[in-house]
Coordinates of C-alpha atoms and ligand atoms in Angstrom, one line a residue:
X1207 CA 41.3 21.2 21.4
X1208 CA 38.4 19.9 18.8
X1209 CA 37.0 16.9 19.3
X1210 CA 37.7 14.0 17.5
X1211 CA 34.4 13.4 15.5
X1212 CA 33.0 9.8 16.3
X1213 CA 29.4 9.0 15.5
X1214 CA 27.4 5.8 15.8
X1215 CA 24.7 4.7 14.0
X1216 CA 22.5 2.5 17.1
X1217 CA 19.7 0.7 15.1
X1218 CA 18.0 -2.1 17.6
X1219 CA 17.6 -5.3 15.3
X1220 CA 13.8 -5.4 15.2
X1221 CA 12.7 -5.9 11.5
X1222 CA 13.1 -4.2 8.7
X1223 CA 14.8 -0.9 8.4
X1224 CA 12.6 2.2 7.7
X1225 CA 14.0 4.7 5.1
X1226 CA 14.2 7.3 8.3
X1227 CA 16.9 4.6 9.8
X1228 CA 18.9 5.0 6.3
X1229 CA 18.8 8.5 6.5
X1230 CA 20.1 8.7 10.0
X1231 CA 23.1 6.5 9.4
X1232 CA 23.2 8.4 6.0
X1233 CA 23.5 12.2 8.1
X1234 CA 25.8 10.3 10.6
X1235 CA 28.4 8.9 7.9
X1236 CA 28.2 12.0 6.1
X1237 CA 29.3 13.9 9.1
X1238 CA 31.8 11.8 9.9
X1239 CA 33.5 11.6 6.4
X1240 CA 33.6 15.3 6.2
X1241 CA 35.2 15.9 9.1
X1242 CA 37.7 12.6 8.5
X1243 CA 35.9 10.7 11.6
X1244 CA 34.4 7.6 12.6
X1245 CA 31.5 6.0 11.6
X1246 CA 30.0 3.1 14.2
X1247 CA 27.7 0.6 13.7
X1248 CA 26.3 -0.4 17.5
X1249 CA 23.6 -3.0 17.8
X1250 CA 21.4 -1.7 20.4
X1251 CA 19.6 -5.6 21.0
X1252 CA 18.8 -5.1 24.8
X1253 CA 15.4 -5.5 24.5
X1254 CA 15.1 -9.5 24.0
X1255 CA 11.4 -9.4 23.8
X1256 CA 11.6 -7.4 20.1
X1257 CA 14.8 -9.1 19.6
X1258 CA 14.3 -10.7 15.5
X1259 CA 16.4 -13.2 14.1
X1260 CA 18.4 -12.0 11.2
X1261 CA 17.3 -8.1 11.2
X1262 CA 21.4 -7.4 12.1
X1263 CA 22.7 -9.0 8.9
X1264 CA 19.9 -7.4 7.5
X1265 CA 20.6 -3.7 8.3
X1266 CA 24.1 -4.6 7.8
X1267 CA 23.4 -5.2 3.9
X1268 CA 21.1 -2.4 3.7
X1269 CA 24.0 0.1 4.4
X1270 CA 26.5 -1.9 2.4
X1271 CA 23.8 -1.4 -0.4
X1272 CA 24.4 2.5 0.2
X1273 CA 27.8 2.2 0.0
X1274 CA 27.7 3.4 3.8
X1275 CA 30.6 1.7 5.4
X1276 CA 31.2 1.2 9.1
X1277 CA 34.4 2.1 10.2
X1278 CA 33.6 -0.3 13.6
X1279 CA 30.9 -2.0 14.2
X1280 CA 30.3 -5.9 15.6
X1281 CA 31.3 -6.9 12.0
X1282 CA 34.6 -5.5 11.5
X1283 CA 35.3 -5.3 15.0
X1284 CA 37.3 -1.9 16.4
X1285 CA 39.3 -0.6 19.6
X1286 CA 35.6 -0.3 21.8
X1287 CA 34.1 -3.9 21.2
X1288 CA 32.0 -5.6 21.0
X1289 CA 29.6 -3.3 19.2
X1290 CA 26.9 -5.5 20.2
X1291 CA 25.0 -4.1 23.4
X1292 CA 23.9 -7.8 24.5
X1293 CA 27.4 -8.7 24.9
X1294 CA 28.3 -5.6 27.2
X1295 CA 25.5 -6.4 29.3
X1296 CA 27.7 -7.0 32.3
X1297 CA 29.0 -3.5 32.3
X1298 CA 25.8 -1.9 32.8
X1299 CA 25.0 -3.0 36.4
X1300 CA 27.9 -0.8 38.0
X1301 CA 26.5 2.4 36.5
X1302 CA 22.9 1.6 37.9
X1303 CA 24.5 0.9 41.7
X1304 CA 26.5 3.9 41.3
X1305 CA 22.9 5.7 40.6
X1306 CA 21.1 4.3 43.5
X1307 CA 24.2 4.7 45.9
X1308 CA 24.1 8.4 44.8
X1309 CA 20.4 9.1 45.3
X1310 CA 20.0 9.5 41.7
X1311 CA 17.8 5.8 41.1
X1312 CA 16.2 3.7 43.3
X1313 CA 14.7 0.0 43.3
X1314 CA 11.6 -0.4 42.2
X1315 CA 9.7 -4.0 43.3
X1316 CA 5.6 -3.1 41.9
X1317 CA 5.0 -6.5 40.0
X1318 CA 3.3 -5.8 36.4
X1319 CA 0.0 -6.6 38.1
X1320 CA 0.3 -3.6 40.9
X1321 CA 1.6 -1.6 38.2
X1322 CA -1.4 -1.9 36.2
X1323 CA -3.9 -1.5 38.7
X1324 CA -2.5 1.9 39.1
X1325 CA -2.7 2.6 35.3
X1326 CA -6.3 1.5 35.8
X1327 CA -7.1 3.8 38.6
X1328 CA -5.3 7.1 37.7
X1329 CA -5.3 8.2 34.0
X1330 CA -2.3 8.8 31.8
X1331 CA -0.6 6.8 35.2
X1332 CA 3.1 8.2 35.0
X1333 CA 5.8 6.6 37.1
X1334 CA 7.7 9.9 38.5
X1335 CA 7.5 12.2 41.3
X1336 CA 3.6 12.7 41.8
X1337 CA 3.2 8.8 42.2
X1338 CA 6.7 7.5 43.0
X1339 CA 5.7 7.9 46.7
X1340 CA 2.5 5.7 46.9
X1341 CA 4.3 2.4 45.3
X1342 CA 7.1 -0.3 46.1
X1343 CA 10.1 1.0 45.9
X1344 CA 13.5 1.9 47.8
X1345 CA 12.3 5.4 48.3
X1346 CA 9.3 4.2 50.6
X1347 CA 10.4 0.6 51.8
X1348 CA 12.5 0.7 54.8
X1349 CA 16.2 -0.3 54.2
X1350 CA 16.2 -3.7 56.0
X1351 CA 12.8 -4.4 53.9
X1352 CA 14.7 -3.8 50.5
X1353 CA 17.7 -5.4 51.6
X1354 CA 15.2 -8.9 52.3
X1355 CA 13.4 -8.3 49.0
X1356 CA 16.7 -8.1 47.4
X1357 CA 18.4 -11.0 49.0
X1358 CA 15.2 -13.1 48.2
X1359 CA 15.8 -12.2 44.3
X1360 CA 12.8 -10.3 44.5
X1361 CA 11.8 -9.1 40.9
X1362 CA 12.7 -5.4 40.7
X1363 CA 14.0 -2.9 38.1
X1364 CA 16.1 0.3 39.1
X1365 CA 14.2 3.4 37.8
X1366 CA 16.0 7.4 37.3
X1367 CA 15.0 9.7 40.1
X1368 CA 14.0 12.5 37.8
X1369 CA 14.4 15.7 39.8
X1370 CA 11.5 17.8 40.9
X1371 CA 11.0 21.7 39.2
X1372 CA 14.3 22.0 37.2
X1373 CA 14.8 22.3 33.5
X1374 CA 17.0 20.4 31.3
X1375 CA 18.3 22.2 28.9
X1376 CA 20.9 21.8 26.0
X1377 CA 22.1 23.0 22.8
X1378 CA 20.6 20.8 20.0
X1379 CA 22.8 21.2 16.7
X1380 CA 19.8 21.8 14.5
X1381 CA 17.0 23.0 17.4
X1382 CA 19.1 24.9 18.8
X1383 CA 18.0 25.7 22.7
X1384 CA 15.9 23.3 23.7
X1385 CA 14.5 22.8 27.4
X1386 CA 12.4 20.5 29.3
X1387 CA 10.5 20.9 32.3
X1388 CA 11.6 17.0 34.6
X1389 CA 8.3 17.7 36.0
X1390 CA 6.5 16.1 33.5
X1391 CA 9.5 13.2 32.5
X1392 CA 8.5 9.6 34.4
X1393 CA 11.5 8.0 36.1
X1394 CA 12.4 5.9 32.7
X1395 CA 13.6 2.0 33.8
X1396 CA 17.4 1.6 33.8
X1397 CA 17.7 -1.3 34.5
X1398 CA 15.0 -4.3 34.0
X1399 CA 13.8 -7.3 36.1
X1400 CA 16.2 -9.7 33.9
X1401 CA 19.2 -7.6 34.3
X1402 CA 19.3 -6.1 30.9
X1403 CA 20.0 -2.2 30.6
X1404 CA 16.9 -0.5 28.9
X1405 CA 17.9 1.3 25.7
X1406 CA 18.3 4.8 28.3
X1407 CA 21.4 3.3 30.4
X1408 CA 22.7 1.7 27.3
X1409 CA 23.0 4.0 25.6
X1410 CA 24.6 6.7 27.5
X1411 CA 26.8 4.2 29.1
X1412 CA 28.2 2.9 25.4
X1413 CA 28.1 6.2 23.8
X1414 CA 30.6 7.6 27.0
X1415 CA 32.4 4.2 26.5
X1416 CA 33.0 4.4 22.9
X1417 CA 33.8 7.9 23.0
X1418 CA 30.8 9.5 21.0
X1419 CA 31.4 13.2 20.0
X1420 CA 28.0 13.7 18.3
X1421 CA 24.7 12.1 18.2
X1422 CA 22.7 12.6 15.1
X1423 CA 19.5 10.7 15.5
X1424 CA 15.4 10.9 14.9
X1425 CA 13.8 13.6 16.4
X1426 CA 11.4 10.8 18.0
X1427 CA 14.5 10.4 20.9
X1428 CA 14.1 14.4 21.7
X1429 CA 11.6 13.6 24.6
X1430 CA 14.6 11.0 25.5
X1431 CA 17.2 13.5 25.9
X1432 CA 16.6 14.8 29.2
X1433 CA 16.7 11.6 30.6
X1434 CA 20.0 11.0 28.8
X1435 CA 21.5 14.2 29.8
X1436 CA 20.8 14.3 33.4
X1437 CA 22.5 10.3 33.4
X1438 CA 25.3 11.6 31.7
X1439 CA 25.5 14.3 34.4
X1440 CA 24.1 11.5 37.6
X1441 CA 27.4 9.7 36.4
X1442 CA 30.0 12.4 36.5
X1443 CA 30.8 12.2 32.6
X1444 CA 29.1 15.6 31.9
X1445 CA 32.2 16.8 30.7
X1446 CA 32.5 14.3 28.3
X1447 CA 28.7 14.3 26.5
X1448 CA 28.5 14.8 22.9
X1449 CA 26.6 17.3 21.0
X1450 CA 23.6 16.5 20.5
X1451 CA 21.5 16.8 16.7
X1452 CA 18.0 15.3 16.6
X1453 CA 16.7 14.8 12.3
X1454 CA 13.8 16.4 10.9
X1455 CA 11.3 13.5 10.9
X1456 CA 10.1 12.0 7.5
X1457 CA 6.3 12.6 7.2
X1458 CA 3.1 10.7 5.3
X1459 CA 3.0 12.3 2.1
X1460 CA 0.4 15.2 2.9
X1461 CA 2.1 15.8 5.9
X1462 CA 0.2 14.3 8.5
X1463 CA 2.6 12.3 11.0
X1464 CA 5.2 10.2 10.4
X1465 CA 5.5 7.9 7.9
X1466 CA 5.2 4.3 9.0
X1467 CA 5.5 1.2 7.1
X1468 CA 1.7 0.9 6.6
X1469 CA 1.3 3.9 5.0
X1470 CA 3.8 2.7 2.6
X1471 CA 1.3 -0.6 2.5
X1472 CA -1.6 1.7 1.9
X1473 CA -0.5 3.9 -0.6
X1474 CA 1.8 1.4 -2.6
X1475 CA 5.2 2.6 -2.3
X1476 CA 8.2 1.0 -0.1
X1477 CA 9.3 2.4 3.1
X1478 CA 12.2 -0.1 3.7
X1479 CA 15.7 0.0 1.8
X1480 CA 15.3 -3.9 1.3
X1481 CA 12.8 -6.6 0.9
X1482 CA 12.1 -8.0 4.5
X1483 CA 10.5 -11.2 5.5
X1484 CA 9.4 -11.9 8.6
X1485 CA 11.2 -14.8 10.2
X1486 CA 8.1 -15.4 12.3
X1487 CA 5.4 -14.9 9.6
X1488 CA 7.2 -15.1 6.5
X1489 CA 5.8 -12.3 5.4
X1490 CA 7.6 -10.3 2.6
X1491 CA 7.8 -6.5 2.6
X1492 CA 9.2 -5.2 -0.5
X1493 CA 12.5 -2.6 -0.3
X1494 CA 13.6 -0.1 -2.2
X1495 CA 16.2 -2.0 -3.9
X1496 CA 14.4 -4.9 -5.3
X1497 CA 11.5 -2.4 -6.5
X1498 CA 14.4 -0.9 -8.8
X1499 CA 15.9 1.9 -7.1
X1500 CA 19.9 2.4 -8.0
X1501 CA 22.2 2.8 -4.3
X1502 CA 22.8 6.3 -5.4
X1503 CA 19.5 7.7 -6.1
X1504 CA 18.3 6.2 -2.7
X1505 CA 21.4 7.9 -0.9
X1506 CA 20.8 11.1 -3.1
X1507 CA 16.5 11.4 -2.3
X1508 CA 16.9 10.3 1.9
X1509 CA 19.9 13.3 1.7
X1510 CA 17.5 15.7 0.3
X1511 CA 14.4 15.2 3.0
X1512 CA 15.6 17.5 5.4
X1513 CA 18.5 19.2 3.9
X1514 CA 20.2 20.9 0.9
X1515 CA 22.7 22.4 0.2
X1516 CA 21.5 26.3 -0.2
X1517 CA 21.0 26.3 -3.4
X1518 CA 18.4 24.9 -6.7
X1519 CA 20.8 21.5 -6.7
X1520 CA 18.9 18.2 -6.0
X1521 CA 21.3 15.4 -7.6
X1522 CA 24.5 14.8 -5.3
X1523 CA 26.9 11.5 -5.4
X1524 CA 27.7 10.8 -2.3
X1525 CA 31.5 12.0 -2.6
X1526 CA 29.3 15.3 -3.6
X1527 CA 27.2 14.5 0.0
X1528 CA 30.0 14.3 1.7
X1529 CA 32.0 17.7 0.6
X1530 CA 28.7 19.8 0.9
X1531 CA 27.2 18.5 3.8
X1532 CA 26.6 20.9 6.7
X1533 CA 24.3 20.3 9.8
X1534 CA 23.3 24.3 9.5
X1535 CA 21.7 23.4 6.7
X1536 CA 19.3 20.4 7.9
X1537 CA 16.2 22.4 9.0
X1538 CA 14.2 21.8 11.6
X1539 CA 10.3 21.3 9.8
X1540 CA 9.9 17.8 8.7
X1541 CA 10.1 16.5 5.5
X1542 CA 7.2 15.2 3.3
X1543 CA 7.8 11.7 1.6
X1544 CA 6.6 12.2 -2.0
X1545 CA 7.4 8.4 -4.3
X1546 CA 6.9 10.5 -7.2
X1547 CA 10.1 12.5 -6.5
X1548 CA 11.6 9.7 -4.7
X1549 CA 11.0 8.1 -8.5
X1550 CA 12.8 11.2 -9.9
X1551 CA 15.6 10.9 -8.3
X1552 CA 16.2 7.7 -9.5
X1553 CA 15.0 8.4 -13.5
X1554 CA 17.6 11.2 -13.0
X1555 CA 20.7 8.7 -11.4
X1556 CA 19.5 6.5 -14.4
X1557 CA 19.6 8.9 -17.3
X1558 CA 22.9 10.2 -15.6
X1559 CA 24.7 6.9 -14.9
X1560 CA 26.8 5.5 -18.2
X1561 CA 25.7 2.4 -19.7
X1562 CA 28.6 0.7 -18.9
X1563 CA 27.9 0.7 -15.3
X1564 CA 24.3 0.0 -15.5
X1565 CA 25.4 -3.3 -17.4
X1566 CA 25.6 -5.8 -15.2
X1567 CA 22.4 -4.9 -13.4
X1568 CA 20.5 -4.8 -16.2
X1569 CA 21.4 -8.1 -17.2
X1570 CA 20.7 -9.2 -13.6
X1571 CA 16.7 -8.3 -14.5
X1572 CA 17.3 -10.0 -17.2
X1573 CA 18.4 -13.1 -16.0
X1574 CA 15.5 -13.3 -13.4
X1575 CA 13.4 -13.1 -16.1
X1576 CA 14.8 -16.0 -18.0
X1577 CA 16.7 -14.3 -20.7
X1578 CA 21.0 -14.1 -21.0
X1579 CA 22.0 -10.9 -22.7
X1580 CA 24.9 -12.5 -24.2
X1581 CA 26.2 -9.3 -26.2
X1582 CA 27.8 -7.0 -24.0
X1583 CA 28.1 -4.6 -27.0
X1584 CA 24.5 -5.2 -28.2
X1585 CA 23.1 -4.7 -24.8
X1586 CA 25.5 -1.5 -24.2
X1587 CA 23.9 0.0 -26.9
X1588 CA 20.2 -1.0 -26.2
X1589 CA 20.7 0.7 -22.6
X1590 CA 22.4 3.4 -23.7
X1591 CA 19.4 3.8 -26.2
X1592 CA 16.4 3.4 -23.5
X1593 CA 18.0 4.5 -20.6
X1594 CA 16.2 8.1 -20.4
X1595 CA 12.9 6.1 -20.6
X1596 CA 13.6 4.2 -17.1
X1597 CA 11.9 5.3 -13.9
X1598 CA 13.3 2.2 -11.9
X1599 CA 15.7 -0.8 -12.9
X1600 CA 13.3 -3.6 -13.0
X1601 CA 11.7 -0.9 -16.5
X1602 CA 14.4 -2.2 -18.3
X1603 CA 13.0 -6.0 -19.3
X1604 CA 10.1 -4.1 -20.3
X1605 CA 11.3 -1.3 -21.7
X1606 CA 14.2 -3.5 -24.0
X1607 CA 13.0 -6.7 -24.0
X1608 CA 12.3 -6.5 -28.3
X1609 CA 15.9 -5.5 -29.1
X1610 CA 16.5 -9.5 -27.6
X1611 CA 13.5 -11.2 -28.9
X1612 CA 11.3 -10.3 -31.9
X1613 CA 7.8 -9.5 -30.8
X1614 CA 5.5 -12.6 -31.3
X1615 CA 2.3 -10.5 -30.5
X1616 CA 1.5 -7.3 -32.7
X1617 CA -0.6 -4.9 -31.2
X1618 CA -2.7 -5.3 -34.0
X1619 CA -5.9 -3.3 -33.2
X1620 CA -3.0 0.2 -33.8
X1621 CA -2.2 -0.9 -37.2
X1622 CA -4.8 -3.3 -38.7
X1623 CA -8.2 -1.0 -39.7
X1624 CA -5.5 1.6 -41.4
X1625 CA -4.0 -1.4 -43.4
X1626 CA -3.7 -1.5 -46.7
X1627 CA -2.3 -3.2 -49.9
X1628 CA -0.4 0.4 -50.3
X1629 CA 1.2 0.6 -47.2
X1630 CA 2.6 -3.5 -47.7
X1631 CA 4.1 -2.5 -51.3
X1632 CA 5.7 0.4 -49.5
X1633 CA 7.4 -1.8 -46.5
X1634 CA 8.4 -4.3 -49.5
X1635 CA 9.7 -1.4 -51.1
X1636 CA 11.7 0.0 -48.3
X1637 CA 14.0 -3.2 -47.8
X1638 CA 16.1 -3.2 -49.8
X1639 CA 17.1 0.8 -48.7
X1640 CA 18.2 -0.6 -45.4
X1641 CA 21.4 -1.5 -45.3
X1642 CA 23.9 -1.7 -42.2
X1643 CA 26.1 1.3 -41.5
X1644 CA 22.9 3.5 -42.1
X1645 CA 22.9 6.3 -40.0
X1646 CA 19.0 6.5 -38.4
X1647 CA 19.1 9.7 -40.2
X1648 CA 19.7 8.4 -43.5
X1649 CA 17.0 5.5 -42.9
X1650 CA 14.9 7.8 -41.8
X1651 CA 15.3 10.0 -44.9
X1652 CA 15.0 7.3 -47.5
X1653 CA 12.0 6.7 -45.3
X1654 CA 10.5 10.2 -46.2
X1655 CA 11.3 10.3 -49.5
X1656 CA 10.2 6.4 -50.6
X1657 CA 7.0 7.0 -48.9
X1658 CA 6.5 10.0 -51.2
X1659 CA 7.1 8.3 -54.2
X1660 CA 4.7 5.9 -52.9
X1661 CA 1.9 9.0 -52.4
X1662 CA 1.9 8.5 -48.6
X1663 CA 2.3 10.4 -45.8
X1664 CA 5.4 9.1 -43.6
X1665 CA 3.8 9.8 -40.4
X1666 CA 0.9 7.1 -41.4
X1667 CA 4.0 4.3 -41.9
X1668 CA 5.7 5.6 -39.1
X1669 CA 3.2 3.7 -36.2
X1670 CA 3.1 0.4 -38.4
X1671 CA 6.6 0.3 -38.8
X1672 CA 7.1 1.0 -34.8
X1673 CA 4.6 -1.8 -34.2
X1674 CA 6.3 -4.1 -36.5
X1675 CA 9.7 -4.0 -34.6
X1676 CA 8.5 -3.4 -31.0
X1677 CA 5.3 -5.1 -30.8
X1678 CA 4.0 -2.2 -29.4
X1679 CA 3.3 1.6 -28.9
X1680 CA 6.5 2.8 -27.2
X1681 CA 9.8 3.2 -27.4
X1682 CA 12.5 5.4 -28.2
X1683 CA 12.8 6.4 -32.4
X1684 CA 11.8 3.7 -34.5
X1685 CA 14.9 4.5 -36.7
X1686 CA 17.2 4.5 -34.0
X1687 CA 15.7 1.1 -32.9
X1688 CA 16.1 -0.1 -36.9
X1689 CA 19.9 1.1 -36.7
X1690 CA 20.3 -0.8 -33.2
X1691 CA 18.9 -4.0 -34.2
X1692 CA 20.5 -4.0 -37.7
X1693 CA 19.5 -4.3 -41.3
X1694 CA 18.8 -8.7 -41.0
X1695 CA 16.9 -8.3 -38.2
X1696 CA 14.9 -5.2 -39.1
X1697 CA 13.9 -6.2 -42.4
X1698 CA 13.0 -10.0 -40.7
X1699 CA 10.9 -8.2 -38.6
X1700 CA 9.5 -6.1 -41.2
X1701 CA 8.8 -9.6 -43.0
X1702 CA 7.5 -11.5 -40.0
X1703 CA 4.4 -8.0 -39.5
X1704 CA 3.8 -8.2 -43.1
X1705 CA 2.5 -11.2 -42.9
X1706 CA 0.5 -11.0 -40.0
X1707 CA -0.7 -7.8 -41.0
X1708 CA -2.3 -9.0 -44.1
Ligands
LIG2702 N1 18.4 2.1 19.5 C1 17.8 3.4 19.2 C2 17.0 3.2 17.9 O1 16.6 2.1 17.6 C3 18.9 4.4 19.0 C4 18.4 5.8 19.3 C5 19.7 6.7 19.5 O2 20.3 7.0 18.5 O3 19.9 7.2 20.6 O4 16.9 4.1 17.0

């Protein structure tokens, strides 16, 4: 019988969330919704000590953002809760005296200080089977002396007993076979001096509990898996363990490791979906969103580092995603970052995206700029207008802002040593020719043709009259921008330069 597909994104709330996180709840969902599973949201928050206030809600709106919903998860509750790993911590325990009582863990009493002594003495110290016999633990203490440490609440954690000269081996969904020698795997804590699983118990104890079928996560868990597998066999559930898939990692733009948030610091682009701030420091980081990006174009670029679909097509919805999506098609290299096509994407979902739905966030950046787009059919037009010339949202105010205000500053250095007395009797001339329900062809052709009545070439009056309704050098066709704002305002405009031109 197939298995029912249940995946779980397992973020631990610890600040902001990395564009690599995205993707791996993005590849998760994906495979879920194709093959009509579940999607989880677990809060892995056993580690108190990196524990940050607020980074659950955070990640929480980060996927909403995406429009990646979960199906469980400790917000909207499901059959395995709670979804939180802090408030399962009293089901851990059993599984870690069900290790020890079958030779699979033992208790381990070196204090931090003993412990690094030992790091001090013997370099690249590992914890496993070449040192496990020289420290404090159940393997070299006599029974009666654990059993007095233990009944003194002596502080101890319970490590794995990884197994000398085997190989763990398993089938990874994109690596294929992949095999590791326990030799040189430490005996990871399971369980820690306050009682708190670590992350490795956890998780294999909640993914078995909530009845995991797959795990799709970052290839920097692979040197985890061993340890992960060999639980899920120490615990008899081996005939339960999911598949395993382990993501491509996201690499520095030239390729050279992965990328972190500073190199997003260093060279200027985001590396989190959201802006952050850092309860502690109240620091900001700026996200993806607030930069500009649209939800889709996000979704669309973190699909494409590390797959495709087999063929030349970069822009997908994620309905699109979700139909296409195979995991024989993620590959196994890693996948550069590169803004600029990050920035394509999103020109692309722009350009593609009708004006009508861009509405509302456009007048949003707007807004927080100070200026109410009143007009919905006004501003319709002006987006539908400038749309193609928008790498992110926030290019809008900039890129529009003159169809809503008249420019007050000329960029008069363009226009002013090419001025003449001429060039003002042909503006005054040209008035009167624009009338509403113009097409910008017919303005422009009146243009042409007044201009050579007048002796002068059109593409000399072309700039001036661009600067006298923009302001500026830019912008889409100056007649199109005329037949946008409409004959009162254009030829108020063209008043307002004439005068400061002369
Ligand atoms: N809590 C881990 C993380 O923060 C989850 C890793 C896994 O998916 O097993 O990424």
């Amino acid at each position: 019988m197939e298995k029912k597909v249940r995946v779980r994104f397992a973020p631990s709330p610890t600040g902001g969330l990395h564009l690599g996180g995205v993707r791996t709840a993005l590849f998760n969902y994906l495979f879920a919704k194709k093959h009509n599973g579940t999607f989880i949201l677990r809060v892995e928050d056993t580690d108190q000590t990196r524990f940050v206030e607020g980074a659950e809600e955070y990640i929480v709106s980060c996927l909403a953002w995406c429009g990646i919903q979960a199906d469980e998860s400790p917000q909207v509750g499901g059959e395995y809760a709670p979804y939180r790993q802090s408030e399962r911590k009293s089901t851990y325990k059993q599984y870690a005296e069900q290790l020890i009582n079958d030779g699979f863990a033992y208790y381990a009493f070196d204090t931090p200080e003993e412990l690094d002594v030992k790091r001090k003495e013997i370099p690249n110290f590992l914890y496993g089977q070449t040192s496990r016999m020289g420290m404090r633990n159940s393997l070299t203490l006599s029974s009666e002396e654990v059993d007095a440490l233990l009944k003194n609440n002596t502080p101890h954690v319970v490590r794995i007993k990884m197994p000398e000269n085997e190989h763990v081996s398993f089938v990874d969904m994109i690596r294929g076979l992949v095999s590791f020698d326990t030799n040189l795997v430490d005996d990871k804590v399971l369980l820690k001096a306050d009682g708190m699983p670590t992350y490795h118990l956890a998780v294999v104890a909640d993914d078995r509990a909530m009845k995991i079928s797959h795990i799709f996560r970052g290839e920097e868990w692979l040197p985890s898996a061993p340890v992960h597998i060999l639980l899920w066999k120490y615990l008899g559930w081996e005939d339960e363990m999911p598949n395993w898939a382990h993501l491509p990692l996201i690499l520095k733009p030239d390729g050279n490791g992965k990328l972190s948030k500073r190199d997003g610091d260093r060279l200027g682009f985001p590396v989190y979906a959201q802006n952050w701030t850092d309860p502690k420091t109240g620091d900001m980081t700026k996200g993806f969103r607030e930069l500009g990006f649209m939800p889709e174009a996000f979704v669309n670029l973190l699909a494409m580092l590390g797959w495709n679909d087999g063929t030349d097509q970069e822009l997908f919805s994620m309905a699109e995603l979700i139909d296409k999506f195979s995991v024989e098609r993620i590959s196994k290299a890693g996948a550069k970052f590169d803004f600029e096509k990050a920035k394509w994407y999103n020109h692309e979902w722009i350009k593609h995206t009708d004006a009508a739905d861009l509405l509302d966030i456009v007048k949003q950046e707007f807004s927080a700029k100070g200026i109410d787009l009143t007009d919905d059919n006004f501003a319709l037009k002006v987006i539908g207008l400038i749309k193609d010339r928008c790498n992110l949202l926030t290019d809008f105010v900039a890129q529009s802002e003159y169809f809503f205000k008249a420019p007050v500053e000329y960029d008069l250095p363009a226009v002013k040593s090419k001025w003449t007395a001429e060039k003002a009797d042909f503006f005054n001339a040209y008035l009167p020719a624009i009338e509403d329900g113009f097409t910008t062809l017919e303005l422009e052709e009146k243009f042409k043709s007044l201009a050579t009545e007048h002796n002068l070439k059109p593409g000399e009056l072309m700039l001036p009259f661009r600067i006298m309704l923009v302001g500026g050098k830019f912008g889409p066709g100056v007649f199109d921008i005329a037949v946008t704002l409409g004959s009162a305002e254009t030829k108020e405009r063209i008043l307002a330069a004439l005068a400061a031109f002369a």
